[in-house]
Structure formats: C-alpha cells, structure tokens
Amino acid sequence: MIVTIVFNAQAQEDNSTTDFNKWQVRLRGLAIVPNESADIEAIGGDTDISNAYIPELDFTYFFNKNLALELILGTSNHDVKAVSTAVGDIELGDVWLLPPTLTLQYHFDAGMVHPYVGAGLNYTIFYGVDEGPVADDVEYDSALGFAIQGGFDIDITDKWFINIDAKYLWLNTTATVDATTALGATVEADVDINPFIAGIGFGMRF
C-alpha cells in the first residue's frame, strides 16, 4: 500500500514537470514603426526614420508552464533624414539595424488561447550604412535598451499555433555625421528611435 502511494505521488510529480513543451519557434512578419526624435548639435532640427517590414524568427524556452525566455532575431533597413535643420532637410541615406532582443515572459493558460507578457533587454548593432548624397560618412553607436511585449498564441493543434505579438523598444544612439564637404563640419546627434513593433505569424512547439 505504501509502495502504491509513493509510486502514484512520483508519477503525478513527473507529469507536473513534463506536461508542457520546453521549446517554441515562431516565424513572424513584423511592422517596425519608429517613434523617433533627435537633438542635433549646431544645426538643430529633428530626424525622420522610415518604417520597415521584415520577416523575423524567434525561439522560446519554457522553464515551466508559465515562465519562459524568448530570443528575437531579425534585421531591418531604414531610410534616415535630418529635417527642419538650419540648412534645410538633409538626406542621410539608410542603415541596417540588427537588434537581438531577450525577454523574460509570463504565459497565462486560457484554453486554446495563451496570452503572455514580457520584458527584457535589446542590443542594437548598426551596420551597412549608406551615408546618402550629402554626408561624407555617418556612424551610429551600438546601443543597449529596454523592451516590453505582450501577445498571445492561438492553438491550431497541440503542436501548431498562430501568434500575434507587440513590442516597444527604448532605443537611443549617437549618430556622427561627417559633413565636411557640404557643411565644413562634423555634426553629432542624440537620436531616440524607440520603435513600436507589431507582428503576426505561425509557431511550432517541440
């Protein structure tokens, strides 16, 4: 009798720790909408950064049914312009952003729909800079920022699901514009990009 009770208790404990998939992978389409502003030295003005639409891949590891860690991978290209400066609008070409983001999430269980919220860190690397027709060179400092997110997974089967997700990143960088040829000066700007990111896609549990 004691053996049976111990066996049943062990079986229930094993089920409680294994009755969930430890990994998820999602493929999403994203809309990236910067909420940009800038403090540009010497010439004043503001910045205009274009929206971007990209595919994105992310991986999620579950510690238990509710607590998970998500790594978000994607890269986007944005056109950049300095606007309303003392010398008018200045085209600053385009730049690629690689912003891997790691968030700690809490998942709620609501049957076929699984809402979640998350918060974490983002580290953005700027690369592939095209300085445009005016500047001799443009450099962007890599930046560490904070991220929050919310979304939900909708079950199609036990394995496959639809995902809808939204994030906001606090992202700031210093841009150094070498405009020696056009303006006879190098100008620095403190730039807030702060993108809102909306995504929809499919996921798989395994």
PDB file of N, CA, C and O in Angstrom, residues 81-129:
ATOM      1  N   LYS A  81      16.673  60.708 -42.367  1.00  0.00           N
ATOM      2  CA  LYS A  81      16.732  62.082 -42.859  1.00  0.00           C
ATOM      3  C   LYS A  81      16.775  63.032 -41.663  1.00  0.00           C
ATOM      4  O   LYS A  81      16.082  62.819 -40.666  1.00  0.00           O
ATOM      5  N   ALA A  82      17.601  64.075 -41.739  1.00  0.00           N
ATOM      6  CA  ALA A  82      17.544  65.184 -40.785  1.00  0.00           C
ATOM      7  C   ALA A  82      16.601  66.228 -41.370  1.00  0.00           C
ATOM      8  O   ALA A  82      16.757  66.635 -42.529  1.00  0.00           O
ATOM      9  N   VAL A  83      15.616  66.636 -40.575  1.00  0.00           N
ATOM     10  CA  VAL A  83      14.586  67.539 -41.099  1.00  0.00           C
ATOM     11  C   VAL A  83      14.533  68.822 -40.266  1.00  0.00           C
ATOM     12  O   VAL A  83      14.870  68.832 -39.081  1.00  0.00           O
ATOM     13  N   SER A  84      14.121  69.892 -40.942  1.00  0.00           N
ATOM     14  CA  SER A  84      13.920  71.204 -40.294  1.00  0.00           C
ATOM     15  C   SER A  84      15.178  71.719 -39.612  1.00  0.00           C
ATOM     16  O   SER A  84      15.120  72.356 -38.551  1.00  0.00           O
ATOM     17  N   THR A  85      16.333  71.437 -40.208  1.00  0.00           N
ATOM     18  CA  THR A  85      17.585  71.961 -39.656  1.00  0.00           C
ATOM     19  C   THR A  85      17.815  73.391 -40.163  1.00  0.00           C
ATOM     20  O   THR A  85      17.082  73.879 -41.025  1.00  0.00           O
ATOM     21  N   ALA A  86      18.876  74.017 -39.663  1.00  0.00           N
ATOM     22  CA  ALA A  86      19.202  75.381 -40.095  1.00  0.00           C
ATOM     23  C   ALA A  86      19.589  75.432 -41.563  1.00  0.00           C
ATOM     24  O   ALA A  86      19.550  76.502 -42.181  1.00  0.00           O
ATOM     25  N   VAL A  87      19.967  74.277 -42.137  1.00  0.00           N
ATOM     26  CA  VAL A  87      20.341  74.235 -43.554  1.00  0.00           C
ATOM     27  C   VAL A  87      19.335  73.414 -44.368  1.00  0.00           C
ATOM     28  O   VAL A  87      19.629  72.958 -45.462  1.00  0.00           O
ATOM     29  N   GLY A  88      18.128  73.246 -43.816  1.00  0.00           N
ATOM     30  CA  GLY A  88      17.085  72.522 -44.528  1.00  0.00           C
ATOM     31  C   GLY A  88      17.099  71.031 -44.205  1.00  0.00           C
ATOM     32  O   GLY A  88      17.742  70.565 -43.266  1.00  0.00           O
ATOM     33  N   ASP A  89      16.381  70.262 -45.018  1.00  0.00           N
ATOM     34  CA  ASP A  89      16.325  68.815 -44.845  1.00  0.00           C
ATOM     35  C   ASP A  89      17.558  68.170 -45.474  1.00  0.00           C
ATOM     36  O   ASP A  89      17.991  68.574 -46.564  1.00  0.00           O
ATOM     37  N   ILE A  90      18.116  67.164 -44.797  1.00  0.00           N
ATOM     38  CA  ILE A  90      19.341  66.506 -45.265  1.00  0.00           C
ATOM     39  C   ILE A  90      19.101  65.000 -45.364  1.00  0.00           C
ATOM     40  O   ILE A  90      18.781  64.352 -44.362  1.00  0.00           O
ATOM     41  N   GLU A  91      19.244  64.459 -46.557  1.00  0.00           N
ATOM     42  CA  GLU A  91      19.143  63.014 -46.741  1.00  0.00           C
ATOM     43  C   GLU A  91      20.403  62.348 -46.192  1.00  0.00           C
ATOM     44  O   GLU A  91      21.517  62.686 -46.592  1.00  0.00           O
ATOM     45  N   LEU A  92      20.201  61.387 -45.284  1.00  0.00           N
ATOM     46  CA  LEU A  92      21.337  60.702 -44.668  1.00  0.00           C
ATOM     47  C   LEU A  92      21.377  59.212 -45.036  1.00  0.00           C
ATOM     48  O   LEU A  92      21.900  58.389 -44.287  1.00  0.00           O
ATOM     49  N   GLY A  93      20.824  58.900 -46.194  1.00  0.00           N
ATOM     50  CA  GLY A  93      20.921  57.544 -46.714  1.00  0.00           C
ATOM     51  C   GLY A  93      20.103  56.553 -45.911  1.00  0.00           C
ATOM     52  O   GLY A  93      18.997  56.853 -45.451  1.00  0.00           O
ATOM     53  N   ASP A  94      20.662  55.368 -45.718  1.00  0.00           N
ATOM     54  CA  ASP A  94      19.950  54.334 -44.968  1.00  0.00           C
ATOM     55  C   ASP A  94      20.933  53.539 -44.127  1.00  0.00           C
ATOM     56  O   ASP A  94      22.149  53.610 -44.318  1.00  0.00           O
ATOM     57  N   VAL A  95      20.369  52.771 -43.197  1.00  0.00           N
ATOM     58  CA  VAL A  95      21.193  51.971 -42.291  1.00  0.00           C
ATOM     59  C   VAL A  95      20.439  50.686 -41.944  1.00  0.00           C
ATOM     60  O   VAL A  95      19.212  50.670 -41.869  1.00  0.00           O
ATOM     61  N   TRP A  96      21.190  49.617 -41.730  1.00  0.00           N
ATOM     62  CA  TRP A  96      20.634  48.350 -41.278  1.00  0.00           C
ATOM     63  C   TRP A  96      20.763  48.257 -39.763  1.00  0.00           C
ATOM     64  O   TRP A  96      21.797  48.634 -39.199  1.00  0.00           O
ATOM     65  N   LEU A  97      19.718  47.725 -39.123  1.00  0.00           N
ATOM     66  CA  LEU A  97      19.707  47.506 -37.681  1.00  0.00           C
ATOM     67  C   LEU A  97      19.602  46.009 -37.402  1.00  0.00           C
ATOM     68  O   LEU A  97      18.737  45.325 -37.980  1.00  0.00           O
ATOM     69  N   LEU A  98      20.474  45.521 -36.538  1.00  0.00           N
ATOM     70  CA  LEU A  98      20.404  44.139 -36.053  1.00  0.00           C
ATOM     71  C   LEU A  98      20.134  44.222 -34.549  1.00  0.00           C
ATOM     72  O   LEU A  98      21.039  44.506 -33.766  1.00  0.00           O
ATOM     73  N   PRO A  99      18.878  43.990 -34.132  1.00  0.00           N
ATOM     74  CA  PRO A  99      18.516  44.232 -32.730  1.00  0.00           C
ATOM     75  C   PRO A  99      18.099  42.959 -31.977  1.00  0.00           C
ATOM     76  O   PRO A  99      16.914  42.800 -31.638  1.00  0.00           O
ATOM     77  N   PRO A 100      19.013  42.011 -31.710  1.00  0.00           N
ATOM     78  CA  PRO A 100      18.613  40.842 -30.921  1.00  0.00           C
ATOM     79  C   PRO A 100      18.035  41.275 -29.579  1.00  0.00           C
ATOM     80  O   PRO A 100      18.594  42.145 -28.904  1.00  0.00           O
ATOM     81  N   THR A 101      16.904  40.660 -29.215  1.00  0.00           N
ATOM     82  CA  THR A 101      16.175  41.054 -28.009  1.00  0.00           C
ATOM     83  C   THR A 101      15.855  39.817 -27.190  1.00  0.00           C
ATOM     84  O   THR A 101      15.334  38.832 -27.718  1.00  0.00           O
ATOM     85  N   LEU A 102      16.156  39.871 -25.910  1.00  0.00           N
ATOM     86  CA  LEU A 102      15.907  38.753 -24.998  1.00  0.00           C
ATOM     87  C   LEU A 102      14.886  39.209 -23.958  1.00  0.00           C
ATOM     88  O   LEU A 102      15.122  40.195 -23.246  1.00  0.00           O
ATOM     89  N   THR A 103      13.751  38.495 -23.874  1.00  0.00           N
ATOM     90  CA  THR A 103      12.710  38.873 -22.923  1.00  0.00           C
ATOM     91  C   THR A 103      12.352  37.695 -22.029  1.00  0.00           C
ATOM     92  O   THR A 103      12.336  36.545 -22.459  1.00  0.00           O
ATOM     93  N   LEU A 104      12.062  38.021 -20.779  1.00  0.00           N
ATOM     94  CA  LEU A 104      11.528  37.044 -19.837  1.00  0.00           C
ATOM     95  C   LEU A 104      10.014  37.192 -19.856  1.00  0.00           C
ATOM     96  O   LEU A 104       9.501  38.298 -19.647  1.00  0.00           O
ATOM     97  N   GLN A 105       9.298  36.081 -20.092  1.00  0.00           N
ATOM     98  CA  GLN A 105       7.856  36.132 -20.307  1.00  0.00           C
ATOM     99  C   GLN A 105       7.100  35.359 -19.233  1.00  0.00           C
ATOM    100  O   GLN A 105       7.599  34.362 -18.697  1.00  0.00           O
ATOM    101  N   TYR A 106       5.864  35.813 -18.979  1.00  0.00           N
ATOM    102  CA  TYR A 106       4.920  35.030 -18.183  1.00  0.00           C
ATOM    103  C   TYR A 106       3.730  34.684 -19.066  1.00  0.00           C
ATOM    104  O   TYR A 106       3.097  35.576 -19.641  1.00  0.00           O
ATOM    105  N   HIS A 107       3.443  33.384 -19.188  1.00  0.00           N
ATOM    106  CA  HIS A 107       2.369  32.883 -20.041  1.00  0.00           C
ATOM    107  C   HIS A 107       1.176  32.462 -19.190  1.00  0.00           C
ATOM    108  O   HIS A 107       1.330  31.740 -18.206  1.00  0.00           O
ATOM    109  N   PHE A 108      -0.011  32.916 -19.598  1.00  0.00           N
ATOM    110  CA  PHE A 108      -1.258  32.538 -18.938  1.00  0.00           C
ATOM    111  C   PHE A 108      -1.917  31.415 -19.738  1.00  0.00           C
ATOM    112  O   PHE A 108      -1.857  31.404 -20.970  1.00  0.00           O
ATOM    113  N   ASP A 109      -2.561  30.486 -19.044  1.00  0.00           N
ATOM    114  CA  ASP A 109      -3.229  29.368 -19.717  1.00  0.00           C
ATOM    115  C   ASP A 109      -4.722  29.640 -19.733  1.00  0.00           C
ATOM    116  O   ASP A 109      -5.365  29.687 -18.684  1.00  0.00           O
ATOM    117  N   ALA A 110      -5.274  29.863 -20.928  1.00  0.00           N
ATOM    118  CA  ALA A 110      -6.706  30.147 -21.062  1.00  0.00           C
ATOM    119  C   ALA A 110      -7.329  29.249 -22.121  1.00  0.00           C
ATOM    120  O   ALA A 110      -8.050  29.705 -23.003  1.00  0.00           O
ATOM    121  N   GLY A 111      -7.009  27.964 -22.067  1.00  0.00           N
ATOM    122  CA  GLY A 111      -7.564  27.026 -23.038  1.00  0.00           C
ATOM    123  C   GLY A 111      -6.809  27.086 -24.347  1.00  0.00           C
ATOM    124  O   GLY A 111      -5.601  26.880 -24.399  1.00  0.00           O
ATOM    125  N   MET A 112      -7.517  27.397 -25.430  1.00  0.00           N
ATOM    126  CA  MET A 112      -6.894  27.450 -26.762  1.00  0.00           C
ATOM    127  C   MET A 112      -6.096  28.734 -26.983  1.00  0.00           C
ATOM    128  O   MET A 112      -5.322  28.828 -27.926  1.00  0.00           O
ATOM    129  N   VAL A 113      -6.307  29.717 -26.139  1.00  0.00           N
ATOM    130  CA  VAL A 113      -5.607  30.999 -26.263  1.00  0.00           C
ATOM    131  C   VAL A 113      -4.652  31.141 -25.083  1.00  0.00           C
ATOM    132  O   VAL A 113      -5.036  30.908 -23.931  1.00  0.00           O
ATOM    133  N   HIS A 114      -3.404  31.522 -25.380  1.00  0.00           N
ATOM    134  CA  HIS A 114      -2.374  31.611 -24.354  1.00  0.00           C
ATOM    135  C   HIS A 114      -1.762  33.025 -24.355  1.00  0.00           C
ATOM    136  O   HIS A 114      -0.780  33.277 -25.064  1.00  0.00           O
ATOM    137  N   PRO A 115      -2.336  33.951 -23.590  1.00  0.00           N
ATOM    138  CA  PRO A 115      -1.752  35.301 -23.524  1.00  0.00           C
ATOM    139  C   PRO A 115      -0.422  35.279 -22.758  1.00  0.00           C
ATOM    140  O   PRO A 115      -0.173  34.404 -21.935  1.00  0.00           O
ATOM    141  N   TYR A 116       0.412  36.286 -23.041  1.00  0.00           N
ATOM    142  CA  TYR A 116       1.672  36.418 -22.315  1.00  0.00           C
ATOM    143  C   TYR A 116       2.099  37.876 -22.281  1.00  0.00           C
ATOM    144  O   TYR A 116       1.690  38.692 -23.116  1.00  0.00           O
ATOM    145  N   VAL A 117       2.921  38.186 -21.294  1.00  0.00           N
ATOM    146  CA  VAL A 117       3.567  39.497 -21.200  1.00  0.00           C
ATOM    147  C   VAL A 117       5.050  39.252 -20.963  1.00  0.00           C
ATOM    148  O   VAL A 117       5.445  38.191 -20.457  1.00  0.00           O
ATOM    149  N   GLY A 118       5.876  40.224 -21.346  1.00  0.00           N
ATOM    150  CA  GLY A 118       7.308  40.028 -21.189  1.00  0.00           C
ATOM    151  C   GLY A 118       8.049  41.351 -21.088  1.00  0.00           C
ATOM    152  O   GLY A 118       7.526  42.411 -21.453  1.00  0.00           O
ATOM    153  N   ALA A 119       9.273  41.269 -20.586  1.00  0.00           N
ATOM    154  CA  ALA A 119      10.155  42.429 -20.507  1.00  0.00           C
ATOM    155  C   ALA A 119      11.593  41.937 -20.572  1.00  0.00           C
ATOM    156  O   ALA A 119      11.896  40.820 -20.143  1.00  0.00           O
ATOM    157  N   GLY A 120      12.461  42.773 -21.137  1.00  0.00           N
ATOM    158  CA  GLY A 120      13.850  42.339 -21.243  1.00  0.00           C
ATOM    159  C   GLY A 120      14.748  43.402 -21.827  1.00  0.00           C
ATOM    160  O   GLY A 120      14.445  44.601 -21.745  1.00  0.00           O
ATOM    161  N   LEU A 121      15.833  42.942 -22.441  1.00  0.00           N
ATOM    162  CA  LEU A 121      16.858  43.830 -22.961  1.00  0.00           C
ATOM    163  C   LEU A 121      17.044  43.648 -24.460  1.00  0.00           C
ATOM    164  O   LEU A 121      16.867  42.548 -24.998  1.00  0.00           O
ATOM    165  N   ASN A 122      17.410  44.739 -25.092  1.00  0.00           N
ATOM    166  CA  ASN A 122      17.687  44.761 -26.526  1.00  0.00           C
ATOM    167  C   ASN A 122      19.075  45.363 -26.741  1.00  0.00           C
ATOM    168  O   ASN A 122      19.434  46.363 -26.100  1.00  0.00           O
ATOM    169  N   TYR A 123      19.850  44.753 -27.623  1.00  0.00           N
ATOM    170  CA  TYR A 123      21.146  45.333 -28.001  1.00  0.00           C
ATOM    171  C   TYR A 123      21.148  45.498 -29.516  1.00  0.00           C
ATOM    172  O   TYR A 123      21.039  44.518 -30.260  1.00  0.00           O
ATOM    173  N   THR A 124      21.228  46.736 -29.970  1.00  0.00           N
ATOM    174  CA  THR A 124      21.125  47.028 -31.401  1.00  0.00           C
ATOM    175  C   THR A 124      22.488  47.360 -31.992  1.00  0.00           C
ATOM    176  O   THR A 124      23.203  48.223 -31.478  1.00  0.00           O
ATOM    177  N   ILE A 125      22.798  46.671 -33.076  1.00  0.00           N
ATOM    178  CA  ILE A 125      24.024  46.910 -33.839  1.00  0.00           C
ATOM    179  C   ILE A 125      23.625  47.568 -35.161  1.00  0.00           C
ATOM    180  O   ILE A 125      22.731  47.086 -35.862  1.00  0.00           O
ATOM    181  N   PHE A 126      24.285  48.660 -35.508  1.00  0.00           N
ATOM    182  CA  PHE A 126      24.040  49.366 -36.761  1.00  0.00           C
ATOM    183  C   PHE A 126      25.122  48.971 -37.762  1.00  0.00           C
ATOM    184  O   PHE A 126      26.311  49.004 -37.443  1.00  0.00           O
ATOM    185  N   TYR A 127      24.716  48.614 -38.972  1.00  0.00           N
ATOM    186  CA  TYR A 127      25.701  48.184 -39.969  1.00  0.00           C
ATOM    187  C   TYR A 127      25.188  48.530 -41.372  1.00  0.00           C
ATOM    188  O   TYR A 127      24.037  48.940 -41.551  1.00  0.00           O
ATOM    189  N   GLY A 128      26.058  48.325 -42.355  1.00  0.00           N
ATOM    190  CA  GLY A 128      25.667  48.561 -43.751  1.00  0.00           C
ATOM    191  C   GLY A 128      25.203  49.975 -44.012  1.00  0.00           C
ATOM    192  O   GLY A 128      24.235  50.202 -44.754  1.00  0.00           O
ATOM    193  N   VAL A 129      25.894  50.950 -43.425  1.00  0.00           N
ATOM    194  CA  VAL A 129      25.464  52.343 -43.544  1.00  0.00           C
ATOM    195  C   VAL A 129      25.738  52.882 -44.949  1.00  0.00           C
ATOM    196  O   VAL A 129      26.848  52.764 -45.470  1.00  0.00           O
TER     197      VAL A 129
END
